[in-house]
Amino acid sequence: MASHNPWPDEGNTGHIWDEDLRELDNPPPLWWMLSFYAGFIMIIFYTLYYPVIPLTDKTGEFTKGLTGWTQIEEYKEDYKVLKDWRVAKFADKEEQLAAMSVDQILKDEELKNYAVATSKVLFGDYCAACHGAGGAGNPNFPVLADDDWLWGGNVKQIEASLIQGRVGNMPAKGMMGNLTDEEIDQVTDYVVALSEGKGNDAAFAAGKAVYAKGMCLACHGPAGKPLAPAGAANLTDQIWRFGNPYETDQEKIREMVKNVVTYGVNVKKDGKYIEGTRQAIMPSFKERLPDADVNIKRLSVYVHQLGGGQ
Ligand code: HEC
Ligand code: HEC
């Protein structure tokens, strides 16, 4: 930096480098000053208009701004526009769903497809926690995607399962609760044999007799297949209601069957479930679903087409 100033009249600041590089004292360009002031005005406007300043009184409060604008309100308004648009677009279909019975919906290909398409999120939100994604089932919660039904698989019966809810009841140790440990072992062998199509083998005659004595046949039918759907499991297929639905390990199947025969399903004593009993309760969805009337129909059609509707 030089100490003498060879350009005294040009209005430089006296800071000179490399002999002739000077710092001048010019005002900034007009466009720059205008943006600078505009920036100030913006800040004032912004501060007044939007919620900006957190207050220091520890209440988590903040200045609300002149119009009370909030991000979430704006989001909700936008969402409502979208929703109204969607409702208007599908109003016809929704009205048809509300007016028609599940049987009629099922016969109308287009409406059926619409019901199925609009059920997936609902099923995920309200059913999948118990029945698994796509109705694939979970231990203790029945598979909905096969043709093995406790309460019947036509669409009306499925609808009834949703409206009323379902509670399966099976007494412990046979209808009278009087089977001995030996008899329980025998009937367990018989039930496992039934699932393998060997129920009539002479080797299982003792178990078959216990099956009659315990009055298993009253609910499970004379040959392990319920005569009408009323909640009891089909014992002649290899789909298991409790534990892994498609269990193949013979030991585990035996254990599972013996356990159910010993402790029953939903067996209560003095208002409480007895230890070891299987709890199997399908809640009613009449009160649980939003727009239950239409949504139950929609879901019934959806469940029906999952693979095992009758
Ligand atoms: C809290 C767990 C739970 C939820 C949530 C649930 N279910 Fe169930 N559901 C069950 C149980 C347990 C059963 C078996 C009842 C029985 O053993 O008799 C069942 C049975 C059923 C059946 C009868 C199956 C048959 O074989 O006859 C249908 C249909 C069904 N559920 C559909 C649904 C749909 C659709 C939803 C969602 C709206 C749903 N469930 C939500 C637990 C649940
Ligand atoms: C009062 C009716 C009733 C009687 C009597 C009854 N059961 Fe059951 N049984 C049911 C019901 C209901 C279920 C459970 C269905 C469900 O909730 O999934 C069931 C379930 C079962 C299961 C489980 C099947 C599976 O898929 O996991 C077996 C095994 C079984 N019963 C065997 C028997 C045997 C053996 C007897 C006689 C000692 C018997 N039951 C007596 C109603 C009955």
Coordinates of C-alpha atoms and ligand atoms in Angstrom, one line a residue:
M1 CA 0.0 0.0 0.0
A2 CA 1.5 3.3 -1.0
S3 CA 1.5 6.2 1.4
H4 CA 1.4 9.0 -1.1
N5 CA -1.7 9.5 -3.3
P6 CA -0.9 10.3 -7.0
W7 CA -4.6 10.6 -7.8
P8 CA -5.9 13.1 -5.1
D9 CA -8.9 14.3 -7.1
E10 CA -10.6 11.1 -8.2
G11 CA -12.2 10.5 -4.8
N12 CA -10.3 7.3 -3.9
T13 CA -10.0 6.2 -0.3
G14 CA -6.3 6.5 -0.2
H15 CA -5.9 2.7 -0.2
I16 CA -3.6 1.8 -3.1
W17 CA -2.1 -1.6 -3.9
D18 CA 0.4 -2.8 -6.5
E19 CA 1.2 0.9 -7.4
D20 CA -2.1 1.6 -9.2
L21 CA -4.9 -0.6 -7.8
R22 CA -7.1 1.9 -5.9
E23 CA -10.2 1.6 -3.8
L24 CA -12.7 4.2 -4.9
D25 CA -15.5 5.8 -2.8
N26 CA -18.4 5.4 -5.3
P27 CA -22.0 4.8 -4.2
P28 CA -23.3 1.3 -5.0
P29 CA -25.4 1.0 -8.2
L30 CA -29.0 2.0 -8.0
W31 CA -30.3 -1.5 -8.7
W32 CA -28.3 -2.8 -5.8
M33 CA -29.6 -0.2 -3.4
L34 CA -33.2 -0.8 -4.5
S35 CA -32.9 -4.5 -3.8
F36 CA -31.4 -3.7 -0.5
Y37 CA -34.3 -1.6 0.6
A38 CA -36.8 -4.0 -0.9
G39 CA -35.2 -6.7 1.3
F40 CA -35.9 -4.6 4.4
I41 CA -39.5 -4.1 3.4
M42 CA -39.8 -7.8 2.8
I43 CA -38.5 -8.6 6.2
I44 CA -41.0 -6.2 7.9
F45 CA -43.9 -7.6 5.8
Y46 CA -42.8 -11.2 6.5
T47 CA -42.5 -10.6 10.2
L48 CA -46.0 -9.1 10.4
Y49 CA -47.7 -11.5 8.0
Y50 CA -46.4 -14.9 9.0
P51 CA -45.9 -16.7 12.3
V52 CA -42.3 -15.8 12.9
I53 CA -41.1 -14.9 16.3
P54 CA -40.9 -17.6 19.0
L55 CA -42.0 -16.0 22.3
T56 CA -39.7 -16.4 25.2
D57 CA -42.3 -17.4 27.9
K58 CA -41.6 -21.1 27.4
T59 CA -45.2 -21.9 26.4
G60 CA -44.0 -22.9 23.0
E61 CA -46.1 -20.0 21.6
F62 CA -45.1 -17.7 18.7
T63 CA -46.5 -14.6 17.0
K64 CA -49.4 -15.7 14.9
G65 CA -49.0 -13.2 12.0
L66 CA -51.7 -10.9 10.7
T67 CA -53.8 -13.5 8.9
G68 CA -53.2 -16.5 11.1
W69 CA -51.7 -18.4 8.2
T70 CA -50.3 -21.9 9.0
Q71 CA -48.6 -24.5 6.9
I72 CA -50.9 -27.2 8.1
E73 CA -54.0 -25.2 7.3
E74 CA -52.8 -24.6 3.8
Y75 CA -52.1 -28.3 3.4
K76 CA -55.6 -29.2 4.6
E77 CA -57.2 -26.8 2.2
D78 CA -55.2 -28.3 -0.7
Y79 CA -56.1 -31.7 0.4
K80 CA -59.7 -30.9 0.6
V81 CA -59.6 -29.6 -3.0
L82 CA -58.1 -32.9 -4.1
K83 CA -60.6 -34.9 -2.0
D84 CA -63.6 -33.0 -3.3
W85 CA -62.4 -33.7 -6.8
R86 CA -62.0 -37.4 -6.1
V87 CA -65.4 -37.6 -4.4
A88 CA -67.1 -35.9 -7.3
K89 CA -65.3 -38.1 -9.8
F90 CA -66.3 -41.3 -8.1
A91 CA -69.6 -40.2 -6.6
D92 CA -71.6 -42.4 -9.0
K93 CA -69.7 -45.5 -8.0
E94 CA -70.0 -44.8 -4.3
E95 CA -73.7 -44.3 -4.6
Q96 CA -74.0 -47.6 -6.5
L97 CA -72.0 -49.3 -3.8
A98 CA -74.3 -47.9 -1.1
A99 CA -77.4 -48.8 -3.0
M100 CA -76.5 -52.4 -4.1
S101 CA -76.2 -55.6 -2.1
V102 CA -72.8 -57.4 -2.0
D103 CA -74.2 -60.1 -4.3
Q104 CA -75.2 -57.5 -6.9
I105 CA -71.8 -55.8 -6.6
L106 CA -70.1 -59.0 -7.2
K107 CA -72.0 -59.6 -10.4
D108 CA -71.2 -56.1 -11.8
E109 CA -67.6 -56.6 -13.1
E110 CA -66.8 -52.9 -13.2
L111 CA -68.2 -52.1 -9.8
K112 CA -66.5 -55.1 -8.3
N113 CA -63.1 -54.0 -9.7
Y114 CA -63.8 -50.6 -8.2
A115 CA -64.6 -52.0 -4.8
V116 CA -61.5 -54.2 -4.9
A117 CA -59.2 -51.3 -6.0
T118 CA -60.5 -49.0 -3.2
S119 CA -60.2 -51.7 -0.5
K120 CA -56.5 -52.2 -0.4
V121 CA -55.6 -49.3 1.8
L122 CA -58.6 -50.0 4.1
F123 CA -57.6 -53.6 4.4
G124 CA -54.1 -52.6 5.3
D125 CA -55.3 -50.2 7.9
Y126 CA -58.0 -52.2 9.5
C127 CA -57.4 -55.9 8.9
A128 CA -53.8 -56.7 8.0
A129 CA -52.5 -56.4 11.5
C130 CA -54.4 -59.6 12.3
H131 CA -55.0 -61.3 9.0
G132 CA -51.6 -60.5 7.4
A133 CA -51.0 -58.5 4.2
G134 CA -53.3 -59.6 1.5
G135 CA -55.1 -61.9 4.0
A136 CA -52.2 -64.3 4.1
G137 CA -53.0 -65.2 7.7
N138 CA -50.9 -65.1 10.9
P139 CA -50.5 -67.6 13.7
N140 CA -53.9 -67.5 15.5
F141 CA -55.6 -65.4 12.8
P142 CA -57.2 -67.2 9.9
V143 CA -56.0 -67.0 6.3
L144 CA -58.6 -65.1 4.2
A145 CA -56.9 -65.9 0.9
D146 CA -57.8 -69.6 0.8
D147 CA -61.1 -71.5 0.4
D148 CA -61.1 -72.8 4.0
W149 CA -63.8 -70.9 5.8
L150 CA -64.9 -71.2 9.5
W151 CA -68.0 -69.1 9.0
G152 CA -68.6 -69.5 5.3
G153 CA -67.0 -68.0 2.2
N154 CA -69.9 -66.7 0.1
V155 CA -69.9 -62.9 0.0
K156 CA -73.0 -62.6 2.2
Q157 CA -71.3 -64.8 4.9
I158 CA -68.2 -62.7 4.7
E159 CA -70.2 -59.6 5.1
A160 CA -71.9 -61.1 8.1
S161 CA -68.5 -61.9 9.6
L162 CA -67.6 -58.2 9.3
I163 CA -70.9 -56.8 10.6
Q164 CA -71.4 -59.1 13.6
G165 CA -67.9 -60.1 14.4
R166 CA -67.2 -63.8 15.1
V167 CA -66.3 -65.7 18.2
G168 CA -65.5 -69.4 17.9
N169 CA -66.2 -71.5 20.9
M170 CA -64.9 -74.9 21.6
P171 CA -65.1 -76.6 25.0
A172 CA -62.0 -78.0 26.6
K173 CA -61.7 -81.8 26.8
G174 CA -64.7 -82.6 24.7
M175 CA -68.3 -81.4 25.0
M176 CA -68.7 -82.6 28.6
G177 CA -65.1 -81.7 29.6
N178 CA -64.6 -85.3 30.7
L179 CA -61.9 -86.7 28.3
T180 CA -59.0 -88.3 30.0
D181 CA -55.4 -87.6 29.1
E182 CA -55.2 -91.0 27.3
E183 CA -58.4 -90.2 25.3
I184 CA -57.0 -86.8 24.4
D185 CA -53.9 -88.5 23.0
Q186 CA -56.0 -90.9 21.0
V187 CA -58.3 -88.3 19.6
T188 CA -55.3 -86.2 18.7
D189 CA -53.8 -89.0 16.7
Y190 CA -57.2 -89.4 15.0
V191 CA -57.5 -85.7 14.1
V192 CA -54.0 -85.7 12.6
A193 CA -54.9 -88.9 10.7
L194 CA -58.1 -87.1 9.4
S195 CA -56.0 -84.3 8.0
E196 CA -54.0 -86.9 6.1
G197 CA -57.1 -88.7 4.8
K198 CA -56.4 -91.7 7.0
G199 CA -59.3 -91.3 9.4
N200 CA -60.7 -94.7 8.6
D201 CA -57.5 -96.7 9.3
A202 CA -58.0 -99.3 11.9
A203 CA -55.0 -97.9 13.8
F204 CA -57.1 -94.9 14.8
A205 CA -60.3 -96.7 15.8
A206 CA -59.8 -95.7 19.5
G207 CA -59.4 -92.1 18.6
K208 CA -62.4 -92.3 16.4
A209 CA -64.5 -93.6 19.3
V210 CA -63.3 -90.7 21.5
Y211 CA -64.2 -88.3 18.7
A212 CA -67.8 -89.6 19.1
K213 CA -67.7 -89.7 22.9
G214 CA -66.4 -86.1 23.1
M215 CA -69.1 -85.1 20.7
C216 CA -66.6 -83.4 18.5
L217 CA -68.8 -84.4 15.6
A218 CA -71.6 -82.1 16.8
C219 CA -69.4 -79.2 15.6
H220 CA -66.8 -80.7 13.4
G221 CA -69.1 -83.0 11.5
P222 CA -69.1 -86.8 11.6
A223 CA -66.0 -87.1 9.4
G224 CA -64.1 -84.0 10.5
K225 CA -65.8 -81.6 8.1
P226 CA -68.4 -79.3 9.6
L227 CA -71.8 -79.9 8.0
A228 CA -72.6 -76.2 7.9
P229 CA -70.3 -73.3 8.5
A230 CA -70.8 -72.2 12.2
G231 CA -67.3 -71.4 13.3
A232 CA -65.8 -74.9 13.7
A233 CA -62.6 -75.7 11.8
N234 CA -62.5 -78.2 9.0
L235 CA -60.2 -81.0 10.3
T236 CA -59.8 -82.9 7.0
D237 CA -57.7 -80.3 5.3
Q238 CA -54.1 -79.4 6.1
I239 CA -54.8 -75.8 6.9
W240 CA -54.4 -75.1 10.6
R241 CA -56.2 -72.4 12.4
F242 CA -53.8 -72.0 15.2
G243 CA -50.0 -71.8 14.9
N244 CA -48.5 -71.7 11.4
P245 CA -51.5 -72.2 9.0
Y246 CA -49.5 -74.4 6.7
E247 CA -47.4 -76.3 9.2
T248 CA -45.9 -79.5 7.9
D249 CA -43.9 -80.6 11.0
Q250 CA -45.9 -83.6 12.3
E251 CA -44.7 -83.1 15.9
K252 CA -45.8 -79.4 15.9
I253 CA -49.2 -80.3 14.3
R254 CA -49.8 -82.9 17.0
E255 CA -48.9 -80.5 19.7
M256 CA -51.1 -77.9 18.3
V257 CA -54.1 -80.2 18.0
K258 CA -53.6 -81.6 21.5
N259 CA -53.4 -78.2 22.9
V260 CA -56.7 -77.1 21.4
V261 CA -58.4 -80.3 22.5
T262 CA -57.1 -79.9 26.0
Y263 CA -57.8 -76.1 26.5
G264 CA -60.5 -75.4 23.9
V265 CA -61.1 -72.1 22.2
N266 CA -62.3 -69.0 24.1
V267 CA -63.1 -71.1 27.2
K268 CA -63.9 -68.9 30.2
K269 CA -64.2 -69.6 33.9
D270 CA -65.6 -67.0 36.2
G271 CA -65.5 -64.5 33.4
K272 CA -61.8 -65.0 32.7
Y273 CA -60.1 -67.0 30.0
I274 CA -58.7 -70.2 31.4
E275 CA -55.0 -70.6 31.1
G276 CA -53.9 -72.2 27.7
T277 CA -57.2 -71.6 25.9
R278 CA -57.0 -70.2 22.4
Q279 CA -58.4 -66.8 22.1
A280 CA -60.1 -66.2 18.8
I281 CA -62.2 -63.1 18.4
M282 CA -63.0 -61.3 15.2
P283 CA -64.3 -57.9 16.3
S284 CA -67.5 -56.4 14.7
F285 CA -66.6 -53.6 12.3
K286 CA -70.0 -51.9 12.3
E287 CA -68.7 -49.3 14.7
R288 CA -65.0 -49.5 13.9
L289 CA -64.9 -48.5 10.3
P290 CA -65.6 -45.0 9.0
D291 CA -68.5 -45.1 6.6
A292 CA -69.1 -48.6 7.8
D293 CA -72.1 -49.3 5.6
V294 CA -70.3 -48.9 2.3
N295 CA -66.8 -49.9 3.5
I296 CA -68.0 -53.3 4.8
K297 CA -69.5 -54.1 1.4
R298 CA -66.3 -53.0 -0.3
L299 CA -64.2 -55.1 2.0
S300 CA -66.5 -58.1 1.7
V301 CA -66.1 -58.1 -2.0
Y302 CA -62.4 -57.6 -1.6
V303 CA -62.0 -60.6 0.8
H304 CA -64.2 -62.7 -1.4
Q305 CA -61.9 -62.3 -4.4
L306 CA -58.7 -62.8 -2.4
G307 CA -58.7 -66.3 -3.7
G308 CA -61.2 -68.4 -1.7
G309 CA -64.6 -66.9 -2.2
Q310 CA -67.4 -69.3 -2.7
Ligands
HEC1 C1 -58.0 -58.1 16.3 C2 -57.7 -59.0 15.2 C3 -58.6 -58.9 14.0 C4 -58.9 -57.9 13.1 C5 -58.3 -56.4 13.2 C6 -59.7 -58.4 12.1 N1 -59.9 -59.7 12.2 FE1 -61.0 -60.9 11.0 N2 -60.8 -62.4 12.3 C7 -60.1 -62.4 13.5 C8 -60.2 -63.7 14.1 C9 -59.5 -64.1 15.4 C10 -61.0 -64.5 13.3 C11 -61.5 -65.9 13.6 C12 -62.7 -65.9 14.4 C13 -62.9 -67.3 14.8 O1 -62.0 -68.0 15.2 O2 -64.1 -67.7 14.8 C14 -61.4 -63.6 12.2 C15 -62.3 -64.0 11.2 C16 -62.6 -63.3 10.1 C17 -63.4 -63.8 9.0 C18 -64.1 -65.1 8.9 C19 -63.1 -66.1 8.4 C20 -63.7 -67.5 8.2 O3 -62.9 -68.4 8.0 O4 -64.9 -67.6 8.1 C21 -63.4 -62.8 8.0 C22 -64.1 -62.8 6.7 C23 -62.6 -61.7 8.5 N3 -62.1 -62.1 9.8 C24 -62.4 -60.5 7.9 C25 -61.7 -59.4 8.4 C26 -61.6 -58.2 7.8 C27 -62.1 -57.8 6.4 C28 -61.0 -57.3 8.7 C29 -60.7 -55.8 8.5 C30 -61.9 -55.0 8.4 C31 -60.7 -58.1 9.9 N4 -61.2 -59.4 9.7 C32 -60.1 -57.6 11.0 C33 -59.3 -61.3 14.0 C34 -59.3 -60.1 13.4
HEC2 C1 -69.1 -76.7 20.5 C2 -68.4 -77.0 19.2 C3 -67.1 -77.8 19.2 C4 -66.9 -79.0 19.8 C5 -67.8 -79.9 20.6 C6 -65.5 -79.3 19.5 N1 -64.9 -78.3 18.7 FE1 -63.1 -78.3 17.9 N2 -63.4 -76.4 17.3 C7 -64.6 -75.7 17.4 C8 -64.3 -74.3 17.1 C9 -65.3 -73.2 17.1 C10 -63.0 -74.2 16.7 C11 -62.2 -73.0 16.4 C12 -62.4 -72.5 15.1 C13 -61.6 -71.2 15.1 O1 -61.9 -70.3 15.9 O2 -60.7 -71.1 14.3 C14 -62.4 -75.6 16.9 C15 -61.1 -75.9 16.6 C16 -60.6 -77.1 16.7 C17 -59.3 -77.5 16.2 C18 -58.2 -76.6 15.6 C19 -58.2 -76.8 14.1 C20 -57.2 -76.0 13.4 O3 -57.4 -75.8 12.2 O4 -56.3 -75.5 14.0 C21 -59.1 -78.8 16.5 C22 -58.0 -79.7 16.2 C23 -60.4 -79.3 17.1 N3 -61.2 -78.2 17.2 C24 -60.6 -80.6 17.5 C25 -61.7 -80.9 18.2 C26 -61.9 -82.2 18.8 C27 -60.9 -83.4 18.7 C28 -63.1 -82.2 19.5 C29 -63.7 -83.2 20.4 C30 -62.9 -83.7 21.5 C31 -63.7 -80.9 19.3 N4 -62.8 -80.1 18.5 C32 -64.8 -80.5 19.8 C33 -65.8 -76.2 17.9 C34 -65.9 -77.3 18.6

